[in-house]
Coordinates of C-alpha atoms in Angstrom, one line a residue:
Chain A
D1 CA 16.8 -7.5 43.5
A2 CA 15.7 -10.8 42.1
K3 CA 16.8 -11.8 38.5
T4 CA 14.5 -11.5 35.5
T5 CA 13.9 -13.7 32.5
Q6 CA 12.4 -12.2 29.2
P7 CA 11.8 -13.7 25.2
T8 CA 14.6 -11.5 23.5
S9 CA 12.0 -11.0 20.5
M10 CA 8.3 -11.3 19.6
D11 CA 5.7 -10.5 17.2
C12 CA 2.0 -9.3 17.6
A13 CA -0.3 -7.9 14.8
E14 CA -2.2 -4.6 15.0
G15 CA -5.1 -4.5 16.9
R16 CA -4.2 -7.9 18.4
A17 CA -3.3 -8.5 22.2
A18 CA 0.3 -8.6 23.2
N19 CA 1.2 -10.9 26.0
L20 CA 5.0 -10.1 27.2
P21 CA 6.1 -12.8 29.5
C22 CA 8.9 -12.4 32.6
N23 CA 10.1 -14.9 34.7
H24 CA 11.6 -14.1 38.1
S25 CA 11.5 -17.4 40.2
T26 CA 13.4 -15.7 42.6
I27 CA 11.2 -12.8 43.8
S28 CA 10.9 -12.3 47.3
G29 CA 8.1 -11.4 49.6
N30 CA 8.3 -7.3 49.7
E31 CA 9.4 -6.9 45.7
Y32 CA 7.6 -5.3 42.9
V33 CA 7.3 -5.9 39.1
Y34 CA 7.8 -2.8 37.5
W35 CA 7.4 -2.5 33.7
Y36 CA 9.1 -0.5 31.2
R37 CA 9.3 0.3 27.5
Q38 CA 11.9 2.2 25.2
I39 CA 10.4 3.4 22.1
H40 CA 13.4 3.6 19.5
S41 CA 16.0 6.7 20.1
Q42 CA 13.6 7.8 23.3
G43 CA 14.0 7.4 27.2
P44 CA 12.4 4.5 28.8
Q45 CA 8.6 4.8 30.0
Y46 CA 7.0 3.9 33.2
I47 CA 4.4 1.7 32.0
I48 CA 2.7 -0.1 35.4
H49 CA 3.9 -2.2 38.4
G50 CA 2.5 -4.7 40.9
L51 CA 2.9 -6.6 43.7
K52 CA 0.7 -9.6 43.9
N53 CA -2.8 -8.3 42.3
N54 CA -3.6 -8.1 39.3
E55 CA -3.2 -4.6 38.0
T56 CA -4.7 -2.0 35.0
N57 CA -4.2 1.8 33.9
E58 CA -4.9 3.0 30.8
M59 CA -1.7 2.0 29.2
A60 CA -1.6 -1.7 30.1
S61 CA -2.4 -4.6 32.1
L62 CA -0.4 -6.5 34.6
I63 CA -1.0 -10.5 35.5
I64 CA 1.4 -11.6 38.4
T65 CA 1.0 -15.4 38.7
E66 CA -0.1 -16.4 42.2
D67 CA 3.0 -17.7 43.3
R68 CA 4.9 -14.3 41.8
K69 CA 7.3 -16.3 40.0
S70 CA 6.2 -14.8 36.8
S71 CA 3.9 -12.3 35.2
T72 CA 2.3 -11.4 32.0
L73 CA 2.1 -7.3 30.7
I74 CA -0.8 -7.0 28.2
L75 CA -0.9 -4.7 25.8
P76 CA -5.0 -5.3 24.8
H77 CA -4.9 -3.8 21.6
A78 CA -1.7 -3.4 19.7
T79 CA -0.3 -0.5 17.7
L80 CA 2.5 0.1 15.4
R81 CA 3.5 2.5 18.3
D82 CA 4.0 0.1 20.6
T83 CA 6.8 -1.3 18.7
A84 CA 9.3 -1.1 21.5
V85 CA 12.1 -2.7 23.7
Y86 CA 9.7 -3.9 27.0
Y87 CA 11.7 -4.5 30.2
C88 CA 10.7 -6.3 33.3
I89 CA 12.3 -5.0 36.5
V90 CA 11.7 -6.7 39.9
R91 CA 12.5 -4.2 42.9
V92 CA 12.3 -4.0 46.3
V93 CA 10.2 -0.9 47.4
R94 CA 12.0 0.3 50.7
G95 CA 9.4 1.1 54.1
N96 CA 11.6 4.2 54.6
A97 CA 11.1 7.1 52.7
G98 CA 14.3 8.6 53.6
G99 CA 16.3 6.0 52.5
T100 CA 19.1 6.6 49.7
S101 CA 18.8 3.4 47.8
Y102 CA 15.4 3.9 45.9
G103 CA 15.2 3.8 42.0
K104 CA 18.3 2.1 41.2
L105 CA 16.4 0.3 38.5
T106 CA 18.7 -2.6 36.5
F107 CA 17.8 -2.9 33.3
G108 CA 18.0 -6.0 31.5
Q109 CA 18.0 -7.0 27.6
G110 CA 14.3 -6.7 27.3
T111 CA 12.1 -8.2 25.0
I112 CA 11.8 -6.6 21.6
L113 CA 8.3 -6.0 20.2
T114 CA 7.7 -5.7 17.1
V115 CA 3.6 -4.8 16.0
H116 CA 3.3 -5.6 12.3
P117 CA 0.3 -4.3 10.0
Chain B
D1 CA 5.2 14.5 29.9
A2 CA 7.3 15.2 33.1
G3 CA 9.3 18.2 32.6
I4 CA 12.6 17.1 32.1
T5 CA 15.6 18.0 29.6
Q6 CA 18.8 17.4 28.7
S7 CA 21.6 19.6 27.4
P8 CA 23.2 19.4 25.4
R9 CA 21.3 16.9 23.2
H10 CA 24.3 15.9 21.1
K11 CA 28.0 16.5 21.3
V12 CA 31.1 15.6 19.5
T13 CA 34.3 15.9 21.8
E14 CA 37.6 14.4 21.8
T15 CA 39.8 12.3 23.7
G16 CA 41.3 14.0 27.2
T17 CA 38.8 16.9 27.0
P18 CA 36.0 17.9 30.0
V19 CA 32.7 17.4 29.7
T20 CA 29.5 18.6 31.6
L21 CA 25.9 16.8 30.6
R22 CA 22.9 19.0 32.6
C23 CA 20.0 17.2 33.6
H24 CA 17.0 20.0 34.3
Q25 CA 13.4 19.2 35.8
T26 CA 10.5 21.6 36.6
E27 CA 8.9 18.7 38.8
N28 CA 10.6 19.3 42.0
H29 CA 11.2 15.8 42.0
R30 CA 13.4 14.6 45.0
Y31 CA 15.4 11.9 43.1
M32 CA 17.3 12.5 40.0
Y33 CA 19.7 9.5 38.0
W34 CA 22.2 9.3 35.2
Y35 CA 22.0 6.3 32.9
R36 CA 24.0 5.3 30.1
Q37 CA 23.1 3.4 27.5
D38 CA 25.1 1.3 24.8
P39 CA 24.5 -1.8 22.5
G40 CA 24.6 -5.0 24.1
H41 CA 24.6 -3.7 27.7
G42 CA 21.3 -1.8 28.2
L43 CA 20.5 1.2 30.6
R44 CA 23.4 1.1 33.7
L45 CA 23.4 3.5 36.1
I46 CA 26.2 5.8 36.6
H47 CA 25.3 8.0 39.6
Y48 CA 22.0 8.9 41.3
S49 CA 20.8 11.9 44.1
Y50 CA 18.3 11.7 46.1
G51 CA 18.4 15.3 47.1
V52 CA 20.7 18.4 47.1
K53 CA 24.0 18.2 47.2
D54 CA 23.0 14.1 48.4
T55 CA 24.4 12.0 45.4
D56 CA 25.9 8.5 45.8
K57 CA 27.7 6.1 43.0
G58 CA 25.8 3.6 40.5
E59 CA 27.2 0.7 38.7
V60 CA 29.4 2.5 36.3
S61 CA 30.7 5.2 38.0
D62 CA 34.2 5.3 37.4
G63 CA 35.1 8.4 35.0
Y64 CA 32.2 10.3 36.2
S65 CA 31.4 12.6 38.7
V66 CA 28.0 14.6 39.8
S67 CA 26.8 17.5 41.6
R68 CA 23.3 18.8 42.6
S69 CA 23.6 22.4 43.8
K70 CA 19.7 23.0 43.5
T71 CA 16.5 20.8 43.3
E72 CA 16.3 21.4 39.9
D73 CA 19.6 20.3 38.2
F74 CA 21.8 17.4 38.5
L75 CA 25.1 17.7 36.1
L76 CA 27.3 14.8 35.1
T77 CA 31.0 15.3 34.1
L78 CA 33.3 13.6 32.4
E79 CA 36.8 14.9 33.7
S80 CA 38.9 13.6 30.8
A81 CA 36.3 11.7 28.1
T82 CA 37.3 8.5 26.9
S83 CA 36.2 7.0 23.6
S84 CA 35.1 4.2 25.9
Q85 CA 32.6 7.1 27.3
T86 CA 31.1 7.0 23.8
S87 CA 27.3 6.6 24.5
V88 CA 23.6 7.6 24.9
Y89 CA 23.2 9.6 28.2
F90 CA 19.6 9.6 30.2
C91 CA 18.8 11.3 32.9
A92 CA 15.4 10.1 34.8
I93 CA 13.6 11.9 38.0
S94 CA 11.4 10.1 40.6
P95 CA 9.0 11.6 43.2
G96 CA 10.9 9.0 46.1
T97 CA 7.7 9.2 47.8
S98 CA 5.9 5.9 49.4
R99 CA 4.2 5.2 46.3
T100 CA 6.5 6.0 43.5
Y101 CA 9.8 5.0 44.6
N102 CA 10.8 2.9 41.4
E103 CA 8.9 5.1 38.7
Q104 CA 11.2 7.1 37.1
F105 CA 10.6 9.5 34.0
F106 CA 12.9 10.0 31.5
G107 CA 14.6 12.7 29.7
P108 CA 15.3 12.6 25.9
G109 CA 18.9 11.7 26.3
T110 CA 22.1 13.4 25.3
R111 CA 24.1 11.5 22.7
L112 CA 28.0 11.8 23.0
T113 CA 30.8 10.8 20.8
V114 CA 34.6 10.9 22.2
L115 CA 36.9 11.1 19.0

C-alpha cells in the first residue's frame, strides 16, 4: 500500500470549511483513498473514500487531484464536534471477494484538527 | 451506528495472567479485526478474521491469539499478559463486499492495564 503524508495538526474556525490535505505520491492505479477520523476516546469512524473522481457524502467531500498524487478532505461547515484526528489511508481493493487480505488498514499518525469557536 | 460491542470496557490485571477480550456484532459482517492503539504508534492491526474459524495475523500479533467460532463473536486472548500489552484495544467489522472492503466500523474500545 502507498505511503501517505499528512500535516501533524491544523486549526479551523467553527462554521468555516476545513480542508485537510494528504499526499500519496506513490499511489498505484488500483489503490483507493480512504479517510477516517477518531474523536477523543472513541473508535475510528469511516468518512469517505474515492478512486479518482471527486466524492461527496453527508459528512464530507473528497477531492483527488488528476494525477492522484494528493487529495483533500473537505468538511464544508466545521463544528466543534469535528475536532478529531483525521487519517488518510491508501488501500488497494481486491477484485476477488473471497480474498483474505481485505481491510488490513494501516493507520498513520494522522492530522489533529482543532475546530475553535 | 453499527451494532458492535466490546467487553469488558475496562480491565486491570497483573502480569502473567490470561486475559480475554470479546467483540460482539449484530451486523452479520464477514470481517472482524482487532487493533491496539498506543501513544506515538497510532492504530496497529493485531489479528483479523475473514470468516468463522478463518483468522490471520496482523502487524503486531506476537503474544496474542484469536478465535472466531461463530460469525458474531471474535475473541482476543492474551495468554500471559505483559506490561507492554497495556493499551486501548479496538474491534472493527466490515462487510467484505465488493464495494465496502475497507469500510470498517469500530467498537467503543477496551482499556486494558497490565500491572
